[in-house]
Coordinates of C-alpha atoms and ligand atoms in Angstrom, one line a residue:
X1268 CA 15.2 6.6 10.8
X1269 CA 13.9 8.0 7.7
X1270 CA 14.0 11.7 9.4
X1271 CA 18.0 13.5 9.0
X1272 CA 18.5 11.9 5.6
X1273 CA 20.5 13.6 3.1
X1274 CA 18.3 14.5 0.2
X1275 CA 19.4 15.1 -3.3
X1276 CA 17.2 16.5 -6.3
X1277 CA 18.6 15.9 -10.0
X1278 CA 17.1 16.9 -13.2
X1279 CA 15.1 13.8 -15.1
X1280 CA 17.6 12.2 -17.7
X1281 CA 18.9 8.5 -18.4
X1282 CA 22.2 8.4 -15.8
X1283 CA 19.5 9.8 -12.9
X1284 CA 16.9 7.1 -13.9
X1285 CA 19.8 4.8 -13.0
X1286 CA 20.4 6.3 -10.2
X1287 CA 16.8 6.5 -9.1
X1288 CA 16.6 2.5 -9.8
X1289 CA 19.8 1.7 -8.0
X1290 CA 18.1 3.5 -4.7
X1291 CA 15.1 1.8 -4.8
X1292 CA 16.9 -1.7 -4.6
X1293 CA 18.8 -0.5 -2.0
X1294 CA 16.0 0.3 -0.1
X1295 CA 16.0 4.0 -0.6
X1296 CA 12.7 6.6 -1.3
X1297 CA 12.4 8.2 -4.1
X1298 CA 10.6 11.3 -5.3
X1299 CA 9.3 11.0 -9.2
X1300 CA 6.6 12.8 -11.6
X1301 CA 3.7 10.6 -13.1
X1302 CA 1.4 12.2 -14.9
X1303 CA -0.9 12.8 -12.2
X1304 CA 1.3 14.3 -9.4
X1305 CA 4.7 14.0 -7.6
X1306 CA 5.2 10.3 -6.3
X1307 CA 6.8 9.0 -3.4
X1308 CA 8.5 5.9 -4.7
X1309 CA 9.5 2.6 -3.1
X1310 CA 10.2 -0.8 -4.1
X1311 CA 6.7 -2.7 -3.5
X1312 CA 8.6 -5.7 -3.0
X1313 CA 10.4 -4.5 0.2
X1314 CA 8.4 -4.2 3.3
X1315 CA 11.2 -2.0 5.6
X1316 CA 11.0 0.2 2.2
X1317 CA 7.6 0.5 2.6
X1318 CA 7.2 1.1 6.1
X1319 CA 10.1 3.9 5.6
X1320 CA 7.6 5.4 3.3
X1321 CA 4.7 5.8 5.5
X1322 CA 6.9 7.0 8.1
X1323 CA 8.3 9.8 5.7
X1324 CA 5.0 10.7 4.8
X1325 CA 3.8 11.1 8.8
X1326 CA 1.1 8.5 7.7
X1327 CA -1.2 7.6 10.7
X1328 CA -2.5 4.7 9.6
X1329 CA -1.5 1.9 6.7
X1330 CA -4.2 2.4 3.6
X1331 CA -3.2 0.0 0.8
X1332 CA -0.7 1.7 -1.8
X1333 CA -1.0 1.7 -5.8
X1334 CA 1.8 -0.1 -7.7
X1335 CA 2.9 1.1 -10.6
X1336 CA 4.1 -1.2 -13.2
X1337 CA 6.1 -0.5 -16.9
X1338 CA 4.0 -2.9 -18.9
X1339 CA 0.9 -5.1 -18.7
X1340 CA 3.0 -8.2 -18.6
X1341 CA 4.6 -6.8 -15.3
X1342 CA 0.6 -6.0 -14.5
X1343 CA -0.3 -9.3 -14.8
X1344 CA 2.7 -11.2 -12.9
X1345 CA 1.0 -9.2 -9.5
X1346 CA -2.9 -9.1 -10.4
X1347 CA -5.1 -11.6 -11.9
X1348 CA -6.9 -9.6 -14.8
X1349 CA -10.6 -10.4 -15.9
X1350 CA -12.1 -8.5 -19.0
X1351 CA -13.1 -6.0 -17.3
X1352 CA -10.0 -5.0 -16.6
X1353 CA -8.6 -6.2 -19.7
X1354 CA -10.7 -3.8 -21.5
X1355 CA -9.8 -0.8 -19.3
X1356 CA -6.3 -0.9 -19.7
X1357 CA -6.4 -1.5 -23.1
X1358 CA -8.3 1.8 -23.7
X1359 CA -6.6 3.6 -20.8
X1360 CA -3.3 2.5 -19.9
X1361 CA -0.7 4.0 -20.0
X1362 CA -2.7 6.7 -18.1
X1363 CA -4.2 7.9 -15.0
X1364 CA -6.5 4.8 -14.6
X1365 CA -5.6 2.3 -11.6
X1366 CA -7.3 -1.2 -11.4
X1367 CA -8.0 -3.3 -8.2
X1368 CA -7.8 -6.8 -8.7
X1369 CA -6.9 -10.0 -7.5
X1370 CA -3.4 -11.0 -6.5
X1371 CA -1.5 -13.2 -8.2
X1372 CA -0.8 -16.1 -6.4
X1373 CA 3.1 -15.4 -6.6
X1374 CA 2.2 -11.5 -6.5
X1375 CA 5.5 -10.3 -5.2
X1376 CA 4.1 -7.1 -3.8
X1377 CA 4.3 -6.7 0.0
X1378 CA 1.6 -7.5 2.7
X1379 CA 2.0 -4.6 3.8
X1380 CA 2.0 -2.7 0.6
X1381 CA -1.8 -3.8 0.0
X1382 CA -2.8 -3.5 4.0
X1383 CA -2.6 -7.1 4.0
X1384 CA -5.6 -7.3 1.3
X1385 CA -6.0 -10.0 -0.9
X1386 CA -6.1 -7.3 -3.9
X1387 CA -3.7 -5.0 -5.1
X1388 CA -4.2 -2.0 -6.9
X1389 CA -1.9 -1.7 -10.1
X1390 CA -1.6 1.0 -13.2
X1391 CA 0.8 1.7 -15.8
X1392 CA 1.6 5.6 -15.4
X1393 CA 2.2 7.7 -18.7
X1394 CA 4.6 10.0 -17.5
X1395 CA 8.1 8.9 -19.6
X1396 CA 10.2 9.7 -16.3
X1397 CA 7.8 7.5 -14.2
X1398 CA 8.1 4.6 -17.2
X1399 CA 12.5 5.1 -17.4
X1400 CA 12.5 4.2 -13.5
X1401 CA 10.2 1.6 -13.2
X1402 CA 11.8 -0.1 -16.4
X1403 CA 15.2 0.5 -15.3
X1404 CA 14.3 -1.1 -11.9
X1405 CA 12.2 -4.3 -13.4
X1406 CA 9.9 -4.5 -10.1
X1407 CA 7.0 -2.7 -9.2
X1408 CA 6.9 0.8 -7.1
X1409 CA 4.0 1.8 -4.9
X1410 CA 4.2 5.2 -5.0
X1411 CA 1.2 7.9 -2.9
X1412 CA 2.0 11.8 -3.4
X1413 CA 4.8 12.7 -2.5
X1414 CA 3.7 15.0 0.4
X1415 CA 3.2 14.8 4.0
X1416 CA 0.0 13.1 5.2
X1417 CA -2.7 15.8 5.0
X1418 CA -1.0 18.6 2.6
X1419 CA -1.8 19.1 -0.6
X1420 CA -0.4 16.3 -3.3
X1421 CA 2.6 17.8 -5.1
X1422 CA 2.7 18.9 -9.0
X1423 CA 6.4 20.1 -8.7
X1424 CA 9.7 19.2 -7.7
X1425 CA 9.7 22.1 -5.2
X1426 CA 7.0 20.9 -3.4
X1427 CA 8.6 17.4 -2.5
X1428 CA 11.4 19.2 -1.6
X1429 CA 9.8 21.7 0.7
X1430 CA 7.5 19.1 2.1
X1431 CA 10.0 16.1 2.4
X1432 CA 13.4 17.4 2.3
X1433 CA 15.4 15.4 5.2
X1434 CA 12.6 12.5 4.8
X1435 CA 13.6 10.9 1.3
X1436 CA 16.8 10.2 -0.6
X1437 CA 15.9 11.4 -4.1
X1438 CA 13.7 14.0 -6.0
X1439 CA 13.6 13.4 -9.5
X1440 CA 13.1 16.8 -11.0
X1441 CA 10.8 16.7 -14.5
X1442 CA 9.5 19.7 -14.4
X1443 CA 5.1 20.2 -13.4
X1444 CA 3.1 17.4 -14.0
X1445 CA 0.4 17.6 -16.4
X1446 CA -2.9 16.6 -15.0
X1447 CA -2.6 17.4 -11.0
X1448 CA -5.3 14.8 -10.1
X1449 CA -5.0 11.8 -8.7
X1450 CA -5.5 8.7 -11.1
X1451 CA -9.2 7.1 -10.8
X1452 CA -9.8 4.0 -9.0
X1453 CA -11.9 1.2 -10.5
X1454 CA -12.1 -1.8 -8.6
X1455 CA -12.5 -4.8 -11.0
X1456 CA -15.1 -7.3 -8.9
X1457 CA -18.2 -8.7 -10.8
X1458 CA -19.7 -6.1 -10.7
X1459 CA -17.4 -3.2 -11.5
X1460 CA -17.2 -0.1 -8.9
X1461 CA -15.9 3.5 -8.8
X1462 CA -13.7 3.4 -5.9
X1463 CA -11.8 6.8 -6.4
X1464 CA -13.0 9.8 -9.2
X1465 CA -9.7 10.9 -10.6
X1466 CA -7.6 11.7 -14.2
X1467 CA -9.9 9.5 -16.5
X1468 CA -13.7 10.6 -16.2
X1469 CA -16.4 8.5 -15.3
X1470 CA -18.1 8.7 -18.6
X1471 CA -15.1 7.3 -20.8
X1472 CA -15.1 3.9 -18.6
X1473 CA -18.8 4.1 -18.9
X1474 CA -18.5 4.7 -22.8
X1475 CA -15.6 1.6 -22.9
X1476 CA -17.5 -1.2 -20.6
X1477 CA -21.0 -0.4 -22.4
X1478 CA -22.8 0.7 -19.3
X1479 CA -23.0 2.4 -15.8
X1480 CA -20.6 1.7 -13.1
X1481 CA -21.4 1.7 -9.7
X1482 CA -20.2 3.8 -6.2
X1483 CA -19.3 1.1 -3.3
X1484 CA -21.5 1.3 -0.7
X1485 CA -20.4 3.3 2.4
X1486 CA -19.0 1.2 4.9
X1487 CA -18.4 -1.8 2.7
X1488 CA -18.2 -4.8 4.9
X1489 CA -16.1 -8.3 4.0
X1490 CA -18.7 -10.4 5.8
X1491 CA -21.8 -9.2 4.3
X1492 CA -23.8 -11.4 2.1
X1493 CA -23.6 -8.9 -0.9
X1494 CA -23.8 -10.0 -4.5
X1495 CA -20.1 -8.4 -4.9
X1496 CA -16.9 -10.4 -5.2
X1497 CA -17.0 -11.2 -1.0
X1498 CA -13.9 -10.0 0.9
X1499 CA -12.7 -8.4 -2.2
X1500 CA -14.3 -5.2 -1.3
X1501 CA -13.0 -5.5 2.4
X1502 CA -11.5 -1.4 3.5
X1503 CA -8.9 -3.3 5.6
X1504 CA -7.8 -6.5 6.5
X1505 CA -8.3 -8.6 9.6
X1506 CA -7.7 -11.7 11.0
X1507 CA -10.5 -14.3 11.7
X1508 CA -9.0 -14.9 15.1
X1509 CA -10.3 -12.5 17.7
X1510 CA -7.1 -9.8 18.7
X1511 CA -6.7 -9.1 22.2
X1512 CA -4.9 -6.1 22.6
X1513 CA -2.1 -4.8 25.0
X1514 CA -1.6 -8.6 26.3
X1515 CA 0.3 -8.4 30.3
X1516 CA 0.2 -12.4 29.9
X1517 CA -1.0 -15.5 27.9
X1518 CA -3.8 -17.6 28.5
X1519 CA -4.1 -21.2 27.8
X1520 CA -4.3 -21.8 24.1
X1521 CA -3.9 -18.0 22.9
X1522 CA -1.3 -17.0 19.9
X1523 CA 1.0 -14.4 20.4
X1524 CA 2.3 -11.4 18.8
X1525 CA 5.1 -10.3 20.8
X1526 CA 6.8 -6.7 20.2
X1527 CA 10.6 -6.1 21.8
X1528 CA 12.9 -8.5 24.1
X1529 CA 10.7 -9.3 27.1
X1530 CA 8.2 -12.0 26.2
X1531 CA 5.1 -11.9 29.0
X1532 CA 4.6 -14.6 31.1
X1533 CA 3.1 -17.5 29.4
X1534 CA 4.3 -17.3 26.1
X1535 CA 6.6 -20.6 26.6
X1536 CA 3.2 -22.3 26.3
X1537 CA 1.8 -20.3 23.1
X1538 CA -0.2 -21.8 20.5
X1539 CA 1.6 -20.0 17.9
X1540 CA 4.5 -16.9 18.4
X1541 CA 5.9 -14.2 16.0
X1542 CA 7.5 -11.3 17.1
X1543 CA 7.0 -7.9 15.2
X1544 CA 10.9 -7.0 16.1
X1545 CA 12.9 -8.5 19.1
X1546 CA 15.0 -5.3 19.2
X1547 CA 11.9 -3.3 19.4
X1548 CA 12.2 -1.6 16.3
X1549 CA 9.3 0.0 14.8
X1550 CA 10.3 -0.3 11.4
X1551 CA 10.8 -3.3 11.4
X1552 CA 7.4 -4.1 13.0
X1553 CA 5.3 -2.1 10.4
X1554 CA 7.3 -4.5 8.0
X1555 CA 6.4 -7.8 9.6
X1556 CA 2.9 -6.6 10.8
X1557 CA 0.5 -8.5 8.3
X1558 CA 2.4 -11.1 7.2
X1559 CA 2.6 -11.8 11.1
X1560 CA -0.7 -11.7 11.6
X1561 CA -1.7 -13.7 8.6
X1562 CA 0.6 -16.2 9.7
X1563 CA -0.5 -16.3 13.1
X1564 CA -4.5 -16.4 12.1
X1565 CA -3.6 -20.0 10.5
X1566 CA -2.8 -21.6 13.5
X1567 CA -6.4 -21.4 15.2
X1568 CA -5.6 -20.5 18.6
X1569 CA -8.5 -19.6 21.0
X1570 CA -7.0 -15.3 19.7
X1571 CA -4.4 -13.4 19.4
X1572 CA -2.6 -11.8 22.1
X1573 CA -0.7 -8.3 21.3
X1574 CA 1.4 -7.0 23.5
X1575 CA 1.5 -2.9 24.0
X1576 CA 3.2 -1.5 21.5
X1577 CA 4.3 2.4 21.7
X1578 CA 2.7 5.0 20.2
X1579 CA 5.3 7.3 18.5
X1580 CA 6.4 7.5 15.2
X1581 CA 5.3 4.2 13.1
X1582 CA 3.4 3.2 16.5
X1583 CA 0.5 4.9 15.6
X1584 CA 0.2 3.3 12.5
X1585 CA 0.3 -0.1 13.9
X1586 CA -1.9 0.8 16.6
X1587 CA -4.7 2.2 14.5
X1588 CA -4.5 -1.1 12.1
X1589 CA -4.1 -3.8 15.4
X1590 CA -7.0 -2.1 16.6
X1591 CA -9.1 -2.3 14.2
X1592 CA -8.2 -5.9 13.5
X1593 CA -9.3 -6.1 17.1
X1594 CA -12.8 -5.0 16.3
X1595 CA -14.8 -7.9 16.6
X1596 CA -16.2 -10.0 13.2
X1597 CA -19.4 -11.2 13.2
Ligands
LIG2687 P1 -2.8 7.0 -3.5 O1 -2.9 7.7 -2.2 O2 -3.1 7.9 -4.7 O3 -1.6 6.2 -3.6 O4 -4.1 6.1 -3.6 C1 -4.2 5.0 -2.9 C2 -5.7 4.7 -2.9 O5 -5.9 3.4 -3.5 C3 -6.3 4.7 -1.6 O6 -7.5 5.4 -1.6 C4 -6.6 3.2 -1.4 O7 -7.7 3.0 -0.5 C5 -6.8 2.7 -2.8 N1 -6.4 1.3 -2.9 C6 -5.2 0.8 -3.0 N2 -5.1 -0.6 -3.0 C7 -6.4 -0.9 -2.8 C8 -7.1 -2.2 -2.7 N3 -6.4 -3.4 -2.8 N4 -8.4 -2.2 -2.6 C9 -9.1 -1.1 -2.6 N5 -8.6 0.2 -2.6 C10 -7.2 0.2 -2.8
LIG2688 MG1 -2.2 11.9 -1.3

């Protein structure tokens, strides 16, 4: 539980970056300044960090996380950079610009880091507290504000602290962040798109690429026949299989995605099984919860069968994303 944790705060320096690094690996969460507002840091690499993270942040559902990076060669060992992108964080990085592109196909980011996506947003921060951490650590961070889910993003040390205290390991104390928005999204498809207006105006990408860039449609849809990169401007992932929810038993030819100790009756005969966590864990079930379900939408079973899964704490999370998997493609 990430709730009853001890948490210290320590003014920025050298020794606390070390310290801040040595917490990550181990799993821990960590509270840092970029440039844009306080982060809540984990190591993108480990998915029970991750999951850890949303649970310290109350999240109710699993939106894909930025990772932050030192340097554009660490950029470009997790995303596959066109000139688009190339251009952009040449001009803007380091700095409140993040790009979404491509993953690498060794991307060591977490499934569930990127929602299970097959991008992965990425940005260099300018912040020199944000940069000593991530370099003395040598792997990317996702990091979302360091806030509970639906407050106001922090732009002090006290406000991670009143906000998360008991939640996190670490605040890393650098004093108020300078620009107090969050960092602006582009995502890098054919035709480039402003996913999120942040730090870095509109105008000065404009002025950079040599012409307009576009707003996503509303409800963008992975399926649709649109001119733009297809499936790359997909809001959340989900299997090709149909997902049958809140499975009591198996039928013939069904996968299953099992959740605790008790299989239901008929999974000796499944097409396919993974279980989120046999001791029922939910943190341990956010963890494995799209790299299970990408696994188990390779074997091409007739669907999916979930069984229930409870609804506290990190429950909700997966509930909201396994139901929306559910949602039928056409
Ligand atoms: P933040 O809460 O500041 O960490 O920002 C996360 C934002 O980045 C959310 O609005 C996400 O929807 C967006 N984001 C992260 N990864 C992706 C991705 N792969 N594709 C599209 N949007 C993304
Ligand atoms: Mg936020």
């Amino acid at each position: 539980m990430t709730v009853g944790l001890t948490t210290k705060m320590l003014p920025a320096g050298p020794t606390t970056a070390a310290e801040a690094a040595r917490c990550l690996l181990n799993g821990g969460l960590v509270a840092f300044p970029t440039e844009t507002v306080y982060g809540l840091g984990a190591d993108a690499t480990q998915p029970e960090a991750i999951a850890r993270l949303y649970q310290a942040k109350g999240r109710p559902s699993f939106n894909p996380l930025i990772a932050h990076v030192a340097d554009l060669a660490a950029a470009e060992r997790i995303a596959r950079f066109n000139a688009t992108a190339r251009k952009l964080a040449e001009a803007f990085w380091p700095g409140p610009l993040t790009l979404v592109l491509p993953k690498t196909a060794n991307c060591v980011v977490a499934d569930l880091a990127t929602a299970g996506l097959d991008t992965v947003a990425v940005r260099i921060p300018a912040h020199a507290v944000a940069r000593d951490i991530l370099r003395e650590l040598g792997r990317p961070i996702v990091a979302p504000s360091a806030n509970r889910s639906g407050h106001v993003s922090p732009t002090a040390a006290e406000h991670v602290a009143s906000d998360l205290t008991g939640r996190i390991d670490l605040i890393v104390d650098g004093g108020p962040v300078p620009v107090g928005v969050e960092s602006t999204i582009i995502g890098c498809f054919d035709t480039p798109l402003l996913l999120r207006p942040g730090g870095v105006p509109r105008d000065a990408i404009e002025r950079v690429l040599g012409h307009a860039v576009g707003r996503p449609p509303e409800e963008p849809d992975a399926h649709s026949s649109q001119p733009l990169a297809p499936g790359m401007l997909a809001s959340h992932y989900a299997p090709r299989t149909k997902v049958r929810l809140n499975a009591q038993r198996l039928a013939d030819g069904e996968a299953l995605l099992a959740f605790g100790p008790d299989p239901i009756s008929g999974s000796d005969a499944a097409a396919a099984s993974l279980n989120l966590s046999a001791r029922g864990d939910l943190t341990e079930a956010a963890a494995n919860l799209f790299s299970h379900l990408r696994a188990l939408d390779a074997a091409h079973a007739t669907a999916i069968a979930v069984m229930s899964i409870p609804h506290d704490g990190l429950g909700e999370a997966i509930n909201d994303r396994l139901r929306r998997a559910a949602v039928p493609q056409d």
